Short mmCIF file of C-alpha atoms and ligand atoms in Angstrom, two decimals:
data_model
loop_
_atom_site.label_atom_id
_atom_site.label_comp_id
_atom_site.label_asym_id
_atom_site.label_seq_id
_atom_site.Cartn_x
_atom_site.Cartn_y
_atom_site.Cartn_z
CA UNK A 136 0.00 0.00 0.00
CA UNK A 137 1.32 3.26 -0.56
CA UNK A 138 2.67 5.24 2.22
CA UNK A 139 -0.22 7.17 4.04
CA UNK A 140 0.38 8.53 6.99
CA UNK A 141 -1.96 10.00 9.82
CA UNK A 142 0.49 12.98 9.81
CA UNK A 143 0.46 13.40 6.38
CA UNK A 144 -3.27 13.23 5.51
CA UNK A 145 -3.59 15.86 8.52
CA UNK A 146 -1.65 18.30 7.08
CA UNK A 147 -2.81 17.57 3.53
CA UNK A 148 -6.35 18.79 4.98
CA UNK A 149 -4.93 21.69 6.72
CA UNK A 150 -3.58 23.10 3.51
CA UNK A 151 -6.78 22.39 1.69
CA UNK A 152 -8.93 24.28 4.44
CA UNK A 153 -6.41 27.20 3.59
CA UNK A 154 -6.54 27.05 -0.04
CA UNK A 155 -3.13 25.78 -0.46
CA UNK A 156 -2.05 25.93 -3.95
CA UNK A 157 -1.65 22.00 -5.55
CA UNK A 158 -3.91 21.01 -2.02
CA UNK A 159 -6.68 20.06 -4.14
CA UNK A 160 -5.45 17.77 -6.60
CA UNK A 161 -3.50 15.98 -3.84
CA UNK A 162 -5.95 15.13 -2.06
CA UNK A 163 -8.12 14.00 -4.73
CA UNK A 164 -5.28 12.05 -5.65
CA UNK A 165 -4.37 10.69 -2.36
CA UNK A 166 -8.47 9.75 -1.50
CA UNK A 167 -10.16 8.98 -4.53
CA UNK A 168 -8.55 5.45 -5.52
CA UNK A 169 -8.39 4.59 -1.78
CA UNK A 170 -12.30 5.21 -1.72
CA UNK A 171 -12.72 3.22 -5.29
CA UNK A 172 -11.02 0.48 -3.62
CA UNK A 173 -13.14 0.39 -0.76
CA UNK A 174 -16.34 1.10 -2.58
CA UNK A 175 -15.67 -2.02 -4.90
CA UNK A 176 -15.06 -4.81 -2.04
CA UNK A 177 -18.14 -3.30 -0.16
CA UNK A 178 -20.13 -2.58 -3.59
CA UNK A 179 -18.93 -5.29 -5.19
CA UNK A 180 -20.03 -3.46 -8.82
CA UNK A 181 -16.86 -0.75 -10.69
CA UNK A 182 -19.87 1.88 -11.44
CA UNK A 183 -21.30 1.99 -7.90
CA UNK A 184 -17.60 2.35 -6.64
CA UNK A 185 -17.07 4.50 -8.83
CA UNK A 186 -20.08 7.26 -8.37
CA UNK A 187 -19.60 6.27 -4.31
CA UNK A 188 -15.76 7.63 -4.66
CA UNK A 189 -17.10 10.64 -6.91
CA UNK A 190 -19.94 11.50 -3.83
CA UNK A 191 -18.05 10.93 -1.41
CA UNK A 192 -15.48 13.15 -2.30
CA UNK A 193 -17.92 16.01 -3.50
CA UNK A 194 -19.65 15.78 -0.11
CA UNK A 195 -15.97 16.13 1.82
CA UNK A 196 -15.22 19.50 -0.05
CA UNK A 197 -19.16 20.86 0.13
CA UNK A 198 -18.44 19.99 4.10
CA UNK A 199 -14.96 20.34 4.72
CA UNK A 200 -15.32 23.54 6.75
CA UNK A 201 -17.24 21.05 8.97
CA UNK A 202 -14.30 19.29 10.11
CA UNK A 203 -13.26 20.48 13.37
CA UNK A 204 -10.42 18.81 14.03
CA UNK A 205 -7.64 17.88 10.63
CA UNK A 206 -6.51 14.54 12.39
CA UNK A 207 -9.79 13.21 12.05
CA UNK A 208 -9.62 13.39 7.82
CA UNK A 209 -9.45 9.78 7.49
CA UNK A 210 -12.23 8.58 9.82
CA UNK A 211 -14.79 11.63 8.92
CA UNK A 212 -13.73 10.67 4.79
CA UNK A 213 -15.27 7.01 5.37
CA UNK A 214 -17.83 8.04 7.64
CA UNK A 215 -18.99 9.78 4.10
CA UNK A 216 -17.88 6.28 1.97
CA UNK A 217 -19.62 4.30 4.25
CA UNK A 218 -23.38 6.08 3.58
CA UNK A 219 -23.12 6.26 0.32
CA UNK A 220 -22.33 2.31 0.27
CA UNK A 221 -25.47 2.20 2.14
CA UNK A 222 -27.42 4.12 -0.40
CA UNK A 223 -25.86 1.87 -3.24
CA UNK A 224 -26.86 -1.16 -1.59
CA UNK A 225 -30.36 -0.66 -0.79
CA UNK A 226 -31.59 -3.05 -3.38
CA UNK A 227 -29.97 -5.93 -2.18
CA UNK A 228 -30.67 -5.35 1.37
CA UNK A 229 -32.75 -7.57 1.99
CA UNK A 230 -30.08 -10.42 2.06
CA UNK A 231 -29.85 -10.94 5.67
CA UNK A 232 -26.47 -10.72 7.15
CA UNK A 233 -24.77 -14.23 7.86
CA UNK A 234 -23.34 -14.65 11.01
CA UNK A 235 -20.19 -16.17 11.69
CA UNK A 236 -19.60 -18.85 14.70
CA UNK A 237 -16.13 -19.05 16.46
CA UNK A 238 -16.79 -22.13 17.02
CA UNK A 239 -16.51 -23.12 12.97
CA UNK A 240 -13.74 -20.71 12.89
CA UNK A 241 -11.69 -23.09 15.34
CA UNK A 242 -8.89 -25.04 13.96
CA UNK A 243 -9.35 -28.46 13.07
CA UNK A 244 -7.82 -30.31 16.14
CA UNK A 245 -6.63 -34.15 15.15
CA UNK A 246 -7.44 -36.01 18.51
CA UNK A 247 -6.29 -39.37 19.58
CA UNK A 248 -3.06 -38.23 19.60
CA UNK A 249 -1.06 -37.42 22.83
CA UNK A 250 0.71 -34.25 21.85
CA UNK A 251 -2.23 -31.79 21.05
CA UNK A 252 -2.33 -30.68 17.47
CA UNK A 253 -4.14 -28.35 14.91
CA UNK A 254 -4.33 -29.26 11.54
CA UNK A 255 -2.69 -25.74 10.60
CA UNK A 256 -0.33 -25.12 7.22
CA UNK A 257 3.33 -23.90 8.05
CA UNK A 258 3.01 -19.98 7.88
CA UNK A 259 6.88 -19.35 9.07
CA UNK A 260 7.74 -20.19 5.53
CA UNK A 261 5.66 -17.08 4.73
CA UNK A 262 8.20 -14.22 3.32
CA UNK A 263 8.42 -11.13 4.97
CA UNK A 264 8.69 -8.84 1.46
CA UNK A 265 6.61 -5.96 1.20
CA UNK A 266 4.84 -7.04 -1.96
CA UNK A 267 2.63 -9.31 -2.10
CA UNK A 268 3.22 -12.35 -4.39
CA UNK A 269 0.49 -12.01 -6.95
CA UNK A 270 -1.59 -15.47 -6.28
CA UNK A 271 -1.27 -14.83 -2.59
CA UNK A 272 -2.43 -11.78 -3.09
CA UNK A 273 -5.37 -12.83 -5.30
CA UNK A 274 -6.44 -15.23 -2.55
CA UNK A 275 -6.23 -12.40 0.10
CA UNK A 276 -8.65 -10.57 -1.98
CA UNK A 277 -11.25 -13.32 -2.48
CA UNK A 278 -10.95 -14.31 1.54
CA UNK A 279 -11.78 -10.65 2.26
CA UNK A 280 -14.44 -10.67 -0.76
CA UNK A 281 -16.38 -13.62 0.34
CA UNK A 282 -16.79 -12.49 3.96
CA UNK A 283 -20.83 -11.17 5.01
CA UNK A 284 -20.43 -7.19 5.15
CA UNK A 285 -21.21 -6.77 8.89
CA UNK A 286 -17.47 -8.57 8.82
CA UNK A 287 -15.89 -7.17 5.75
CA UNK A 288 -16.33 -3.17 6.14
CA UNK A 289 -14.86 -3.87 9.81
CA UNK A 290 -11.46 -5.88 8.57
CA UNK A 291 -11.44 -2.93 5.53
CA UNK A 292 -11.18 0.13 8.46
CA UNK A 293 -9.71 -1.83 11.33
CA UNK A 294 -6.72 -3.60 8.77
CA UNK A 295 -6.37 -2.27 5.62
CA UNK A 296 -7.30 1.62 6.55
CA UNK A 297 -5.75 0.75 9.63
CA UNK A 298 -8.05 2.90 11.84
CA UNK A 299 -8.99 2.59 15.24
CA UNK A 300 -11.42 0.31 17.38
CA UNK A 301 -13.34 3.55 18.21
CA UNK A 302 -13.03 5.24 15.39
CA UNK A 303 -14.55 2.42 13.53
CA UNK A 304 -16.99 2.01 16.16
CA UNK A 305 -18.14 5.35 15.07
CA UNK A 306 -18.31 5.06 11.18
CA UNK A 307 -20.00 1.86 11.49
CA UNK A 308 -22.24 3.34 14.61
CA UNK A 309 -22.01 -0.13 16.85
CA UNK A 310 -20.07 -0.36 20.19
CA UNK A 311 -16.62 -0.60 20.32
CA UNK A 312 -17.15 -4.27 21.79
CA UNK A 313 -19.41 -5.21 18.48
CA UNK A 314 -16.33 -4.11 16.05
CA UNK A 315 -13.73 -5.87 18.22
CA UNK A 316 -16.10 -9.49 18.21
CA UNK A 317 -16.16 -8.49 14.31
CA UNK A 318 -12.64 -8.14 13.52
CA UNK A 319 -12.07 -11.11 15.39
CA UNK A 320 -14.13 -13.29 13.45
CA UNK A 321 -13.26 -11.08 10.26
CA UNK A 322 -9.72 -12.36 10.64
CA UNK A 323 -10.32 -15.88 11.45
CA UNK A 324 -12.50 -16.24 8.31
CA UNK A 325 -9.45 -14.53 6.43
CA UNK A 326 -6.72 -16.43 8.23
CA UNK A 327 -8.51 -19.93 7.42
CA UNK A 328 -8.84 -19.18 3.93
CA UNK A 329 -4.94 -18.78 3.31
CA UNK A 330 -4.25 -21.58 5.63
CA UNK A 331 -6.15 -23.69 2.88
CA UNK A 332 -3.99 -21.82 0.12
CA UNK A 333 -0.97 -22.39 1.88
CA UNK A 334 -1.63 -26.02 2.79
CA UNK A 335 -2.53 -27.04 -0.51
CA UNK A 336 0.31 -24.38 -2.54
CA UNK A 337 2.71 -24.26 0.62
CA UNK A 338 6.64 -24.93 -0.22
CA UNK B 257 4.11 -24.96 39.26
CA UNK B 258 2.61 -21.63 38.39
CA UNK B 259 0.04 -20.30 41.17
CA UNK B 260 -2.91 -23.02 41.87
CA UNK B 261 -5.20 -20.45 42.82
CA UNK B 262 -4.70 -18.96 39.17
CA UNK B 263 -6.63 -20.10 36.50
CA UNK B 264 -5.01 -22.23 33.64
CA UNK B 265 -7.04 -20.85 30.63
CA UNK B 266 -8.02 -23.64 28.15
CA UNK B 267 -6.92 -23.23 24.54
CA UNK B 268 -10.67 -22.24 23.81
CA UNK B 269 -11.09 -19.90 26.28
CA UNK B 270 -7.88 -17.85 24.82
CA UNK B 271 -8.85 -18.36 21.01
CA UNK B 272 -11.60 -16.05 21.43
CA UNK B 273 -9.47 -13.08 22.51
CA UNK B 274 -6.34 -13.68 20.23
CA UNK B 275 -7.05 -10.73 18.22
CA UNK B 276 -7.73 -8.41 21.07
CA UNK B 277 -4.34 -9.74 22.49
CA UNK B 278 -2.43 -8.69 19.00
CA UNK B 279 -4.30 -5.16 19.11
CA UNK B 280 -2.98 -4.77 22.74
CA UNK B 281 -6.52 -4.32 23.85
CA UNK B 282 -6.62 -6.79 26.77
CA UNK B 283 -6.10 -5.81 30.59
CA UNK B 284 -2.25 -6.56 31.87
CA UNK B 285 -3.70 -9.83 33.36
CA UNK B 286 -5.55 -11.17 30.41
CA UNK B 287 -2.31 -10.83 28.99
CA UNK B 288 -0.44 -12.45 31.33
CA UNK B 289 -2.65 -15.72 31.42
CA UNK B 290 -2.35 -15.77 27.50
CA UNK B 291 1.27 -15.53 27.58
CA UNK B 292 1.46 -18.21 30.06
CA UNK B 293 -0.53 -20.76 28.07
CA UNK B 294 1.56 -19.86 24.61
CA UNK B 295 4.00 -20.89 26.58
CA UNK B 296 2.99 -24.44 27.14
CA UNK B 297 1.06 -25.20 23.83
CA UNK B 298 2.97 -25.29 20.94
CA UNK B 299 -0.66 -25.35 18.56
CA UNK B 300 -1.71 -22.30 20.33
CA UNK B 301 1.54 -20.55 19.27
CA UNK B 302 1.41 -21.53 16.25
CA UNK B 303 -2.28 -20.15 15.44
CA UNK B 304 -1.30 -17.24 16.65
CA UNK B 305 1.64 -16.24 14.46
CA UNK B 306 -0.39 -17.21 11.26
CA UNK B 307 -3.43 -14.92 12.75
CA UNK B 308 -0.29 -12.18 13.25
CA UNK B 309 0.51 -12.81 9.40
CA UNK B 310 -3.16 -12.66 8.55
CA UNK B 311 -3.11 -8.97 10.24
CA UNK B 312 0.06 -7.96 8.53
CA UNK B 313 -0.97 -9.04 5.10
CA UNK B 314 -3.71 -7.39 5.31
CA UNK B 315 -2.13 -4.17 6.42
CA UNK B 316 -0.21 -4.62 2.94
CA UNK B 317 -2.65 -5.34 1.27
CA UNK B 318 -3.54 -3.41 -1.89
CA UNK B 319 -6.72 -4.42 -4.15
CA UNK B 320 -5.75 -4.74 -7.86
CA UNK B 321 -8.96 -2.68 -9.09
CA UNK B 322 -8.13 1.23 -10.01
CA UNK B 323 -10.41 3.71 -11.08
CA UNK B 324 -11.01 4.83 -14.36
CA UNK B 325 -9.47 8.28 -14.97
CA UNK B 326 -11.63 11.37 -13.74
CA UNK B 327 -13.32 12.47 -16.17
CA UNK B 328 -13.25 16.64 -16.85
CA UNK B 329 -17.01 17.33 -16.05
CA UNK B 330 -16.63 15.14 -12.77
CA UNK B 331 -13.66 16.83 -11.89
CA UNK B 332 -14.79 20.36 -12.41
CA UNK B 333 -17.91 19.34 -9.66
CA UNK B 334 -15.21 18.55 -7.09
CA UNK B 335 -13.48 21.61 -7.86
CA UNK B 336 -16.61 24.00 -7.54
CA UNK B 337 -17.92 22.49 -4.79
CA UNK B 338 -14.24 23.12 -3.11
CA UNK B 339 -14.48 27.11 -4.71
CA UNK B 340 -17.50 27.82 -2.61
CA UNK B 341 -16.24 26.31 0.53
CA UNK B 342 -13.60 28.54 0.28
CA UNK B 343 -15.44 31.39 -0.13
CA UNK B 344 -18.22 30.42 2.52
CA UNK B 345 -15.24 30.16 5.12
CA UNK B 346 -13.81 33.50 3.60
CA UNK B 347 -16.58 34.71 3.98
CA UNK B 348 -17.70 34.10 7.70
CA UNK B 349 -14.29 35.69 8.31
CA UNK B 350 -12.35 32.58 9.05
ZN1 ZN C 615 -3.71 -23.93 23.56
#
């Protein structure tokens, strides 16, 4: 992912609250793909992502003077994403949200044997490098595709937008207790999928 | 032996709060009685460094989709909308 820091994305909203010269097209650069991306895996259609990331953004600058406080760009930016998913998705809101278990996201245990074991694929093999290998990363995708939105939208803030427990809380407007259960389970669902990839395509 | 009175926590007790204990969002204790039954099951330990590498991959993560280019019209919308914010605040004396 490219580099996008807290620090950064405050000050990039400073300058555009002052008019900064260039502020503008930096930020539309910096948010608008970002919001594509996270339109699409909630969407799940390219034109709804894309008219979410167009409204989205045209609601941030009709509002911007409404932010209070800069460091709170990136949370108040998918606070916006977020309803307008909601408004995309009405037709097919009637599909009631799946639940997932912990109990069928618990390893596999092989019993009989003495020493306790989960059935689990060898992930120190895993390489460290900052890109990800392109079928891995294909697999990552689907794993976070497939999961029932109550699940997804919380792994897309909490992990890959990397924002807080509360500040998630308050996008998604459940307790902070209902997005930690979420992520949980979000990750397990995740985690299990590339444990199958990794058993069946490991080294 | 580690303190009778203290509670051994059973691999399924722990598995629920794994993430929790990643996100350093568990009391000290919590922690503690996780740490302490890592220690003694290897499966446990195990889990928990491919749910780590679950995190971090998705923290790198970065979907293949982009958008199409923005087109002029939709553009110029952004940019007017951004014009009269300006002048709202510039105008309220800000
Ligand atoms: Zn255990």
């Amino acid at each position: 992912m490219a580099a996008r820091s807290r620090e950064a994305e405050t000050e990039l909203a400073r300058e555009l609250i002052h008019g900064t010269p260039g502020a503008f097209e930096r930020f539309v650069e910096a948010f608008r793909t970002r919001l594509f991306q996270y339109s699409l895996m909630v969407c799940g259609q390219r034109e709804d992502a894309e008219e979410v990331a167009q409204e989205t953004l045209l609601k941030v600058f009709e509002n911007f003077d409404q932010l209070r406080e800069p460091e709170r760009i990136r949370p108040w930016i998918f606070r916006i994403a977020r309803n307008a998913c909601l408004m995309k998705r009405r037709k097919s809101a009637f599909a009631p949200a799946r639940e997932l278990s912990l109990e069928e996201l618990m390893p596999v245990r092989d019993d009989g044997s003495a020493e306790r074991r989960f059935e689990i694929a060898d992930w120190s093999a895993l390489p460290e490098q900052k890109v990800l290998q392109s079928e891995l990363r294909q697999v990552l995708e689907e794993a976070i595709g497939e999961l029932p939105d109550i699940y997804k939208t919380v792994l897309l803030l909490r992990d890959v937008e990397e924002l807080s427990t509360q500040e998630t809380a308050e996008i998604l407007d459940v307790s902070e207790d209902v997005v930690k259960t979420r992520l949980h389970r979000a990750r397990l669902a995740v985690r299990r999928k590339l444990d199958e990839y990794l058993r069946t395509h490991g080294n | 032996m580690s303190d009778p009175m203290r509670h051994f926590r059973s691999c399924h007790e722990i598995f629920a709060e794994l993430s929790a204990y990643l996100d350093g969002e568990l009391p000290e204790e919590a922690c503690r009685e996780i740490e302490e039954h890592l220690h003694g099951c290897s499966p446990c330990e195990a889990f928990l460094v491919s749910l780590r590498k679950t995190v971090e991959l998705c923290r790198r993560y970065a979907p293949g989709a982009l958008p199409g280019p923005l087109r002029e019209e939709a553009r110029h919308a952004l940019w007017r909308a951004y014009e009269q914010m300006l002048a709202r605040r510039r105008n309220s004396g800000l």
